[in-house]
Amino acid sequence: MSFSTAIRHLPKTLSSLIPAALIASNTVLGGSPATCSNPQLSCQNTTAVVDTCCFNAPGGLLLLTQFWDTNPPTGPDNSWTVHGLWLAALPEVLLSFTLLISPRPDRCDGTYDQYCDPNRQYSNISAIISAAGQTDLLNYMSTYWKDYQGNDESFWQHEWDKHGTCISTLEPYCYTGYTPQEEVVAYFQKTVDLFKTLDSYSFLAAAGILPSTSKTYTAAEINAALAKPRGVQVSIQCSNSALDEIWYYYYVRGSIQTGTFEPTNPDGSKSDCPATGIKYLPKVSGGTPPSTTLSTATSAPPAPTPGNPFSGKGTLPVTSGGTANGCIISAGTWYTTGTCATFTATASGSGFTLTSSKGKCAVANNVLACSSSITSPTVFSTSDGKLAYSGSTSFYTSSVPTGSTQAQVSVTQQVTTLTIGWKSI
């Protein structure tokens, strides 16, 4: 086995320590992804696949996710917009030397690696794409890959940093004649190419499901309409019973750059939409909401007050023992191994309230919870960029959750202390 091939077989936690120039020292060709002969389909192997430049691992279930933002609206009125391309995987663990020789087989269970390579987290995505001469790609993203607060650059950076850096076939050592950041362009190009094949608005319209301020639909109707063109199911997501996101699932035969994406069913990830009464609201033109009793929105989210980062949409990252470790998920619990939930922070009096896909958030019986049954959300405050309750930024759990375990977050003192931050998306 050559040195460069051996490096490919190392876990990311170790291979990321090897300088890129050393990894590429034996390559002589110019700027090409790995050539994959007879590639395997991701998530279908029964033994370890050694070459992760031709096989997405760990994990190999990819999701093309789309947004339907209505107020404020993003993108054309008759089109969904791109959220991102995600890789479902088991979190990396420290492996024994034995596994350096015989890597573990790929396991796809719906959990997510995230922020896998801090050395490749970039803040200049549009400049990278422009420097590669891909102006058509950038122009398309500027129309169909939109941030609802207008900060497209930050949104693109977030998607690459969180998800793109975790795709094994995009590692720099998978390229011959590697040009720095060319894998970034490949990630955004592939995401856009997939998005163009998934016209969600037309899929729904073909079944008579159109945006309306008064009509509602069932989850079965929506799922059937979205499954028909591809022959497999999707996951739908809602906010306050309004359809706002679709997740399309794929296995990949080979690398994401040159391989074949094969549609598949969800891996068990559950929709958070109700079975009936789902709203599919029209996009609001000019920031003025339609006349409807189905939505209480009256304006775009308020601008953040000075010193208050909690505004608009974001995630709630957790820090414990001085180390970032997971985040708060939609029910208000602490989870260390999955993807972070999206929360909406809305100004209220001298503070703000929080809402997740599960509903409003409150501290009830000294425990943080988010649920559709909560009618009076807690008004939180912030201190030094951290979430505060009754003036304190300290929250507590009985232990640090691991694996698929979730921990209740309390405001009464317990063994483990944590703080909760905010990361805008």
Short mmCIF file of C-alpha atoms in Angstrom, two decimals:
data_model
loop_
_atom_site.label_atom_id
_atom_site.label_comp_id
_atom_site.label_asym_id
_atom_site.label_seq_id
_atom_site.Cartn_x
_atom_site.Cartn_y
_atom_site.Cartn_z
CA MET A 1 0.00 0.00 0.00
CA SER A 2 1.46 3.40 -0.98
CA PHE A 3 1.84 6.18 1.60
CA SER A 4 -0.83 8.37 0.00
CA THR A 5 -3.24 5.43 -0.17
CA ALA A 6 -2.57 4.57 3.46
CA ILE A 7 -3.40 8.13 4.48
CA ARG A 8 -6.80 7.75 2.83
CA HIS A 9 -7.54 4.89 5.18
CA LEU A 10 -6.92 6.85 8.37
CA PRO A 11 -9.90 8.14 10.36
CA LYS A 12 -10.56 11.85 9.84
CA THR A 13 -9.52 12.54 13.42
CA LEU A 14 -6.00 11.38 12.47
CA SER A 15 -5.75 12.10 8.76
CA SER A 16 -6.64 15.76 9.35
CA LEU A 17 -3.33 16.08 11.23
CA ILE A 18 -1.31 15.16 8.13
CA PRO A 19 -0.36 18.21 6.01
CA ALA A 20 -2.16 18.33 2.69
CA ALA A 21 1.08 18.88 0.82
CA LEU A 22 2.49 15.64 2.23
CA ILE A 23 -0.64 13.71 1.36
CA ALA A 24 -0.53 14.94 -2.23
CA SER A 25 3.21 14.46 -2.65
CA ASN A 26 2.87 11.44 -4.95
CA THR A 27 0.22 12.95 -7.24
CA VAL A 28 1.15 14.21 -10.70
CA LEU A 29 -2.13 14.79 -12.50
CA GLY A 30 -3.99 18.09 -12.49
CA GLY A 31 -7.01 18.93 -10.34
CA SER A 32 -9.05 15.74 -10.72
CA PRO A 33 -11.11 13.80 -8.17
CA ALA A 34 -10.34 10.15 -7.59
CA THR A 35 -11.04 7.74 -10.45
CA CYS A 36 -13.34 5.04 -9.09
CA SER A 37 -13.52 1.68 -10.86
CA ASN A 38 -16.51 -0.49 -9.99
CA PRO A 39 -17.58 1.68 -7.03
CA GLN A 40 -19.90 0.34 -4.35
CA LEU A 41 -23.20 1.87 -3.33
CA SER A 42 -22.94 3.65 -0.01
CA CYS A 43 -24.61 2.12 3.06
CA GLN A 44 -24.95 -1.25 1.32
CA ASN A 45 -21.59 -2.80 2.17
CA THR A 46 -21.24 -5.72 4.57
CA THR A 47 -17.47 -5.42 4.97
CA ALA A 48 -15.17 -2.44 5.37
CA VAL A 49 -14.53 -0.35 2.24
CA VAL A 50 -10.96 0.87 2.35
CA ASP A 51 -10.95 3.71 -0.18
CA THR A 52 -13.10 6.52 1.23
CA CYS A 53 -12.27 8.66 -1.79
CA CYS A 54 -14.61 6.41 -3.78
CA PHE A 55 -17.02 5.49 -1.00
CA ASN A 56 -18.65 7.97 1.38
CA ALA A 57 -17.86 6.88 4.93
CA PRO A 58 -18.55 6.99 7.79
CA GLY A 59 -22.11 7.21 6.71
CA GLY A 60 -23.20 7.41 3.14
CA LEU A 61 -26.79 8.57 3.18
CA LEU A 62 -26.99 12.06 1.69
CA LEU A 63 -29.89 14.46 2.04
CA LEU A 64 -30.75 17.27 -0.37
CA THR A 65 -32.81 19.64 1.77
CA GLN A 66 -35.04 22.48 0.61
CA PHE A 67 -36.69 25.49 2.28
CA TRP A 68 -40.06 27.17 1.73
CA ASP A 69 -39.60 30.58 3.40
CA THR A 70 -42.72 32.74 3.31
CA ASN A 71 -42.30 35.76 5.55
CA PRO A 72 -39.84 37.16 4.77
CA PRO A 73 -39.83 35.24 1.48
CA THR A 74 -36.76 33.88 -0.28
CA GLY A 75 -36.35 32.94 -3.93
CA PRO A 76 -39.00 33.00 -6.66
CA ASP A 77 -42.66 32.73 -5.61
CA ASN A 78 -43.04 29.45 -7.51
CA SER A 79 -39.90 27.69 -6.34
CA TRP A 80 -38.51 26.15 -3.21
CA THR A 81 -34.93 27.10 -2.31
CA VAL A 82 -31.81 25.17 -1.36
CA HIS A 83 -31.05 24.47 2.28
CA GLY A 84 -28.05 22.19 1.81
CA LEU A 85 -26.51 18.79 1.08
CA TRP A 86 -26.06 16.80 4.28
CA LEU A 87 -24.32 13.55 5.07
CA ALA A 88 -25.94 11.19 7.55
CA ALA A 89 -23.29 9.35 9.51
CA LEU A 90 -22.23 8.01 12.84
CA PRO A 91 -19.94 10.37 14.75
CA GLU A 92 -16.23 9.76 14.44
CA VAL A 93 -14.64 7.89 17.33
CA LEU A 94 -11.04 7.21 18.23
CA LEU A 95 -10.16 3.92 16.59
CA SER A 96 -7.58 1.33 17.57
CA PHE A 97 -4.51 0.61 15.50
CA THR A 98 -6.21 -2.55 14.26
CA LEU A 99 -8.89 -0.45 12.65
CA LEU A 100 -6.27 1.65 10.91
CA ILE A 101 -5.49 -1.48 8.91
CA SER A 102 -9.07 -2.80 8.65
CA PRO A 103 -11.42 0.19 8.80
CA ARG A 104 -14.88 -0.34 10.22
CA PRO A 105 -17.69 -0.79 7.68
CA ASP A 106 -19.89 2.14 6.82
CA ARG A 107 -22.97 2.45 9.07
CA CYS A 108 -25.89 4.72 8.13
CA ASP A 109 -28.34 5.43 10.91
CA GLY A 110 -29.44 9.02 10.39
CA THR A 111 -27.12 10.73 12.86
CA TYR A 112 -24.75 13.42 11.63
CA ASP A 113 -21.11 14.33 11.76
CA GLN A 114 -20.69 18.09 11.68
CA TYR A 115 -17.91 20.67 11.49
CA CYS A 116 -15.39 17.93 10.66
CA ASP A 117 -12.39 20.03 9.63
CA PRO A 118 -11.76 23.42 11.26
CA ASN A 119 -8.82 23.94 8.91
CA ARG A 120 -11.22 24.04 5.95
CA GLN A 121 -13.88 26.34 7.36
CA TYR A 122 -14.03 29.26 4.95
CA SER A 123 -15.72 32.67 5.16
CA ASN A 124 -15.34 33.62 1.49
CA ILE A 125 -17.48 31.11 -0.39
CA SER A 126 -18.53 33.49 -3.17
CA ALA A 127 -14.89 34.51 -3.72
CA ILE A 128 -13.84 30.86 -3.94
CA ILE A 129 -16.52 30.11 -6.53
CA SER A 130 -15.73 33.27 -8.51
CA ALA A 131 -12.00 32.51 -8.51
CA ALA A 132 -12.83 29.10 -10.02
CA GLY A 133 -14.62 30.87 -12.88
CA GLN A 134 -18.01 29.44 -11.91
CA THR A 135 -20.02 32.65 -12.20
CA ASP A 136 -23.10 30.81 -13.49
CA LEU A 137 -23.09 28.68 -10.35
CA LEU A 138 -22.76 31.74 -8.14
CA ASN A 139 -25.55 33.56 -9.98
CA TYR A 140 -27.85 30.56 -9.58
CA MET A 141 -27.07 30.32 -5.87
CA SER A 142 -27.83 34.02 -5.48
CA THR A 143 -31.37 33.29 -6.67
CA TYR A 144 -32.14 29.82 -5.31
CA TRP A 145 -29.86 29.37 -2.27
CA LYS A 146 -31.06 32.18 -0.06
CA ASP A 147 -30.80 33.19 3.56
CA TYR A 148 -34.08 34.55 4.91
CA GLN A 149 -32.23 37.37 6.67
CA GLY A 150 -30.38 38.30 3.48
CA ASN A 151 -26.96 37.04 4.57
CA ASP A 152 -26.38 34.48 1.81
CA GLU A 153 -22.61 34.40 2.30
CA SER A 154 -22.92 33.45 5.97
CA PHE A 155 -25.52 30.79 5.11
CA TRP A 156 -23.32 29.22 2.45
CA GLN A 157 -20.35 29.25 4.83
CA HIS A 158 -22.46 27.50 7.48
CA GLU A 159 -23.55 24.73 5.10
CA TRP A 160 -20.02 24.07 3.88
CA ASP A 161 -18.41 24.23 7.34
CA LYS A 162 -21.04 22.03 8.97
CA HIS A 163 -21.78 19.50 6.23
CA GLY A 164 -19.36 19.79 3.32
CA THR A 165 -16.27 19.22 5.46
CA CYS A 166 -17.69 15.87 6.57
CA ILE A 167 -17.97 14.25 3.12
CA SER A 168 -15.05 11.87 2.78
CA THR A 169 -14.84 11.94 -1.03
CA LEU A 170 -14.25 15.71 -0.87
CA GLU A 171 -11.08 15.39 1.20
CA PRO A 172 -8.16 17.22 -0.46
CA TYR A 173 -6.11 14.01 -0.62
CA CYS A 174 -8.80 12.53 -2.90
CA TYR A 175 -7.65 14.86 -5.69
CA THR A 176 -4.65 14.55 -7.94
CA GLY A 177 -2.94 17.86 -8.56
CA TYR A 178 -5.13 19.35 -5.83
CA THR A 179 -5.92 23.03 -6.12
CA PRO A 180 -6.80 24.53 -2.74
CA GLN A 181 -10.55 24.83 -2.15
CA GLU A 182 -11.59 23.10 -5.37
CA GLU A 183 -13.62 20.66 -3.25
CA VAL A 184 -15.69 23.61 -2.02
CA VAL A 185 -16.78 24.41 -5.57
CA ALA A 186 -17.55 20.71 -6.16
CA TYR A 187 -19.81 20.63 -3.09
CA PHE A 188 -21.89 23.63 -4.16
CA GLN A 189 -22.03 22.52 -7.80
CA LYS A 190 -23.27 19.05 -6.90
CA THR A 191 -25.86 20.48 -4.52
CA VAL A 192 -27.21 22.81 -7.19
CA ASP A 193 -27.20 20.03 -9.81
CA LEU A 194 -29.31 17.84 -7.50
CA PHE A 195 -31.62 20.70 -6.61
CA LYS A 196 -32.36 21.33 -10.29
CA THR A 197 -33.74 17.78 -10.58
CA LEU A 198 -36.11 18.28 -7.62
CA ASP A 199 -38.79 20.80 -8.57
CA SER A 200 -40.80 20.49 -5.37
CA TYR A 201 -43.23 23.23 -6.33
CA SER A 202 -44.19 21.39 -9.53
CA PHE A 203 -44.30 18.01 -7.74
CA LEU A 204 -46.87 19.40 -5.31
CA ALA A 205 -48.78 21.43 -7.90
CA ALA A 206 -49.25 18.33 -10.05
CA ALA A 207 -51.26 16.86 -7.17
CA GLY A 208 -53.31 20.03 -6.71
CA ILE A 209 -51.28 21.14 -3.69
CA LEU A 210 -50.74 24.87 -4.09
CA PRO A 211 -49.90 27.68 -1.66
CA SER A 212 -53.02 29.04 0.02
CA THR A 213 -53.92 31.26 2.93
CA SER A 214 -57.00 29.18 3.73
CA LYS A 215 -56.66 25.62 2.45
CA THR A 216 -54.88 22.90 4.41
CA TYR A 217 -53.53 19.50 3.39
CA THR A 218 -52.77 16.15 5.00
CA ALA A 219 -49.28 14.74 5.44
CA ALA A 220 -50.34 11.72 3.37
CA GLU A 221 -51.33 13.95 0.44
CA ILE A 222 -48.05 15.87 0.54
CA ASN A 223 -45.90 12.77 0.94
CA ALA A 224 -47.66 11.00 -1.93
CA ALA A 225 -47.14 13.98 -4.24
CA LEU A 226 -43.43 14.19 -3.43
CA ALA A 227 -42.88 10.42 -3.66
CA LYS A 228 -44.54 9.98 -7.06
CA PRO A 229 -41.76 11.45 -9.28
CA ARG A 230 -38.98 9.46 -7.57
CA GLY A 231 -40.70 6.30 -6.31
CA VAL A 232 -39.42 6.74 -2.76
CA GLN A 233 -40.54 8.68 0.28
CA VAL A 234 -39.23 11.99 1.67
CA SER A 235 -39.34 13.67 5.07
CA ILE A 236 -41.36 16.85 5.43
CA GLN A 237 -40.88 19.45 8.15
CA CYS A 238 -43.27 22.08 9.49
CA SER A 239 -43.20 25.16 11.67
CA ASN A 240 -46.42 25.91 13.50
CA SER A 241 -48.17 23.39 11.20
CA ALA A 242 -46.94 25.21 8.09
CA LEU A 243 -44.90 23.21 5.56
CA ASP A 244 -41.43 24.75 5.33
CA GLU A 245 -38.87 22.05 4.53
CA ILE A 246 -38.41 18.85 2.48
CA TRP A 247 -35.61 16.30 2.85
CA TYR A 248 -34.75 14.10 -0.15
CA TYR A 249 -32.59 11.02 0.50
CA TYR A 250 -29.89 9.39 -1.64
CA TYR A 251 -27.29 6.67 -1.58
CA VAL A 252 -24.23 7.35 -3.73
CA ARG A 253 -22.33 4.94 -5.93
CA GLY A 254 -18.81 6.35 -5.92
CA SER A 255 -17.79 9.88 -5.01
CA ILE A 256 -20.21 12.77 -4.86
CA GLN A 257 -18.17 14.52 -7.55
CA THR A 258 -18.45 11.82 -10.23
CA GLY A 259 -20.68 9.12 -8.75
CA THR A 260 -24.34 8.28 -9.24
CA PHE A 261 -26.97 9.45 -6.77
CA GLU A 262 -29.66 6.81 -6.25
CA PRO A 263 -32.92 7.91 -4.54
CA THR A 264 -33.87 6.02 -1.40
CA ASN A 265 -36.36 6.16 1.45
CA PRO A 266 -35.73 8.01 4.72
CA ASP A 267 -33.62 6.12 7.23
CA GLY A 268 -36.07 6.58 10.06
CA SER A 269 -35.87 10.34 10.46
CA LYS A 270 -39.37 11.46 11.36
CA SER A 271 -41.41 14.32 10.00
CA ASP A 272 -42.51 16.85 12.60
CA CYS A 273 -45.64 17.83 10.65
CA PRO A 274 -49.12 16.99 11.94
CA ALA A 275 -51.12 14.32 10.12
CA THR A 276 -53.77 16.84 9.07
CA GLY A 277 -54.26 20.58 8.89
CA ILE A 278 -50.90 21.36 7.25
CA LYS A 279 -50.69 24.88 5.84
CA TYR A 280 -48.76 25.60 2.64
CA LEU A 281 -48.64 29.37 2.81
CA PRO A 282 -47.85 31.60 -0.17
CA LYS A 283 -44.67 33.61 -0.11
CA VAL A 284 -45.28 37.13 1.11
CA SER A 285 -44.48 39.76 -1.49
CA GLY A 286 -42.74 42.90 -0.34
CA GLY A 287 -42.79 41.85 3.28
CA THR A 288 -46.56 42.34 3.65
CA PRO A 289 -48.32 39.23 4.90
CA PRO A 290 -51.55 38.07 3.25
CA SER A 291 -54.87 38.52 4.97
CA THR A 292 -55.39 35.23 6.77
CA THR A 293 -56.41 33.82 10.11
CA LEU A 294 -54.00 30.93 9.70
CA SER A 295 -50.88 32.93 10.39
CA THR A 296 -50.26 35.46 13.11
CA ALA A 297 -47.10 36.82 11.50
CA THR A 298 -47.34 40.57 10.93
CA SER A 299 -43.83 41.52 9.92
CA ALA A 300 -40.33 40.27 9.35
CA PRO A 301 -38.46 39.26 12.50
CA PRO A 302 -37.33 42.34 14.46
CA ALA A 303 -33.75 43.47 14.24
CA PRO A 304 -31.62 42.33 17.13
CA THR A 305 -31.18 44.75 19.97
CA PRO A 306 -27.60 45.85 20.70
CA GLY A 307 -25.73 43.11 22.56
CA ASN A 308 -28.42 40.52 21.90
CA PRO A 309 -27.33 37.84 19.42
CA PHE A 310 -30.59 35.90 19.90
CA SER A 311 -32.67 36.99 16.91
CA GLY A 312 -34.18 35.30 13.87
CA LYS A 313 -33.26 31.68 13.21
CA GLY A 314 -30.37 29.90 14.84
CA THR A 315 -29.14 26.91 16.79
CA LEU A 316 -28.39 26.58 20.52
CA PRO A 317 -24.86 25.15 20.91
CA VAL A 318 -23.95 23.83 24.36
CA THR A 319 -20.69 24.33 26.22
CA SER A 320 -19.85 22.17 29.21
CA GLY A 321 -16.57 22.04 31.11
CA GLY A 322 -15.20 24.70 28.79
CA THR A 323 -15.73 22.53 25.71
CA ALA A 324 -18.36 22.83 22.97
CA ASN A 325 -20.43 19.66 23.09
CA GLY A 326 -23.62 19.22 21.05
CA CYS A 327 -26.65 21.44 21.21
CA ILE A 328 -30.21 21.83 22.38
CA ILE A 329 -32.62 19.99 20.09
CA SER A 330 -36.25 20.73 19.27
CA ALA A 331 -37.82 19.33 22.46
CA GLY A 332 -35.49 21.43 24.62
CA THR A 333 -33.19 18.56 25.58
CA TRP A 334 -29.40 18.36 25.25
CA TYR A 335 -28.07 16.03 22.55
CA THR A 336 -24.37 15.57 21.79
CA THR A 337 -24.27 13.40 18.65
CA GLY A 338 -27.04 14.52 16.28
CA THR A 339 -27.75 17.53 14.13
CA CYS A 340 -28.72 20.76 15.86
CA ALA A 341 -32.34 21.93 15.78
CA THR A 342 -33.36 25.31 14.40
CA PHE A 343 -34.94 27.77 16.81
CA THR A 344 -36.61 31.11 16.19
CA ALA A 345 -35.85 33.91 18.63
CA THR A 346 -38.52 36.62 18.77
CA ALA A 347 -38.20 39.88 20.70
CA SER A 348 -40.57 40.14 23.66
CA GLY A 349 -40.43 43.01 26.15
CA SER A 350 -36.87 43.36 27.41
CA GLY A 351 -35.93 39.87 26.24
CA PHE A 352 -36.99 37.25 23.71
CA THR A 353 -38.89 34.00 23.37
CA LEU A 354 -37.70 30.81 21.68
CA THR A 355 -39.68 28.50 19.40
CA SER A 356 -38.63 25.20 17.81
CA SER A 357 -40.41 22.90 15.38
CA LYS A 358 -42.03 21.30 18.46
CA GLY A 359 -43.57 24.57 19.61
CA LYS A 360 -42.90 27.35 22.09
CA CYS A 361 -40.18 26.96 24.72
CA ALA A 362 -40.54 27.52 28.44
CA VAL A 363 -39.01 26.64 31.77
CA ALA A 364 -41.71 24.60 33.51
CA ASN A 365 -41.16 22.82 36.82
CA ASN A 366 -37.54 24.00 36.57
CA VAL A 367 -36.99 22.10 33.28
CA LEU A 368 -36.49 23.56 29.79
CA ALA A 369 -39.04 22.21 27.31
CA CYS A 370 -40.44 23.09 23.89
CA SER A 371 -43.87 21.80 22.96
CA SER A 372 -47.06 22.62 21.10
CA SER A 373 -48.84 22.38 24.46
CA ILE A 374 -46.96 25.41 25.81
CA THR A 375 -49.11 28.52 25.52
CA SER A 376 -47.03 30.96 27.59
CA PRO A 377 -43.40 30.89 26.47
CA THR A 378 -40.66 31.99 28.83
CA VAL A 379 -39.08 35.37 28.13
CA PHE A 380 -35.33 34.73 28.22
CA SER A 381 -32.51 37.24 28.34
CA THR A 382 -28.85 37.11 27.32
CA SER A 383 -25.56 37.82 29.03
CA ASP A 384 -22.15 37.72 27.33
CA GLY A 385 -23.77 36.05 24.33
CA LYS A 386 -25.24 33.23 26.40
CA LEU A 387 -28.85 32.30 27.10
CA ALA A 388 -29.98 33.51 30.52
CA TYR A 389 -32.93 32.60 32.72
CA SER A 390 -33.75 34.78 35.73
CA GLY A 391 -30.40 36.51 35.21
CA SER A 392 -28.31 33.32 35.26
CA THR A 393 -26.53 31.74 32.28
CA SER A 394 -25.99 28.43 34.11
CA PHE A 395 -28.12 25.42 33.27
CA TYR A 396 -27.74 21.91 34.65
CA THR A 397 -28.14 18.19 33.91
CA SER A 398 -27.60 15.06 35.95
CA SER A 399 -24.99 13.82 33.45
CA VAL A 400 -23.50 14.48 30.01
CA PRO A 401 -25.58 12.63 27.37
CA THR A 402 -23.80 10.19 25.06
CA GLY A 403 -24.82 8.32 21.92
CA SER A 404 -28.55 8.61 21.27
CA THR A 405 -29.29 9.65 24.87
CA GLN A 406 -30.86 13.05 25.49
CA ALA A 407 -30.56 14.94 28.78
CA GLN A 408 -33.19 17.13 30.40
CA VAL A 409 -31.92 20.65 31.00
CA SER A 410 -32.75 22.11 34.40
CA VAL A 411 -32.37 25.49 36.07
CA THR A 412 -31.81 23.88 39.48
CA GLN A 413 -28.27 22.88 40.40
CA GLN A 414 -27.18 19.36 39.49
CA VAL A 415 -23.93 17.49 38.79
CA THR A 416 -23.20 18.92 35.31
CA THR A 417 -23.19 22.65 34.52
CA LEU A 418 -23.62 23.92 30.99
CA THR A 419 -24.14 27.16 29.13
CA ILE A 420 -26.20 27.68 25.98
CA GLY A 421 -25.12 29.96 23.15
CA TRP A 422 -26.58 31.08 19.84
CA LYS A 423 -25.40 30.47 16.27
CA SER A 424 -27.36 32.32 13.61
CA ILE A 425 -28.27 30.46 10.41
#
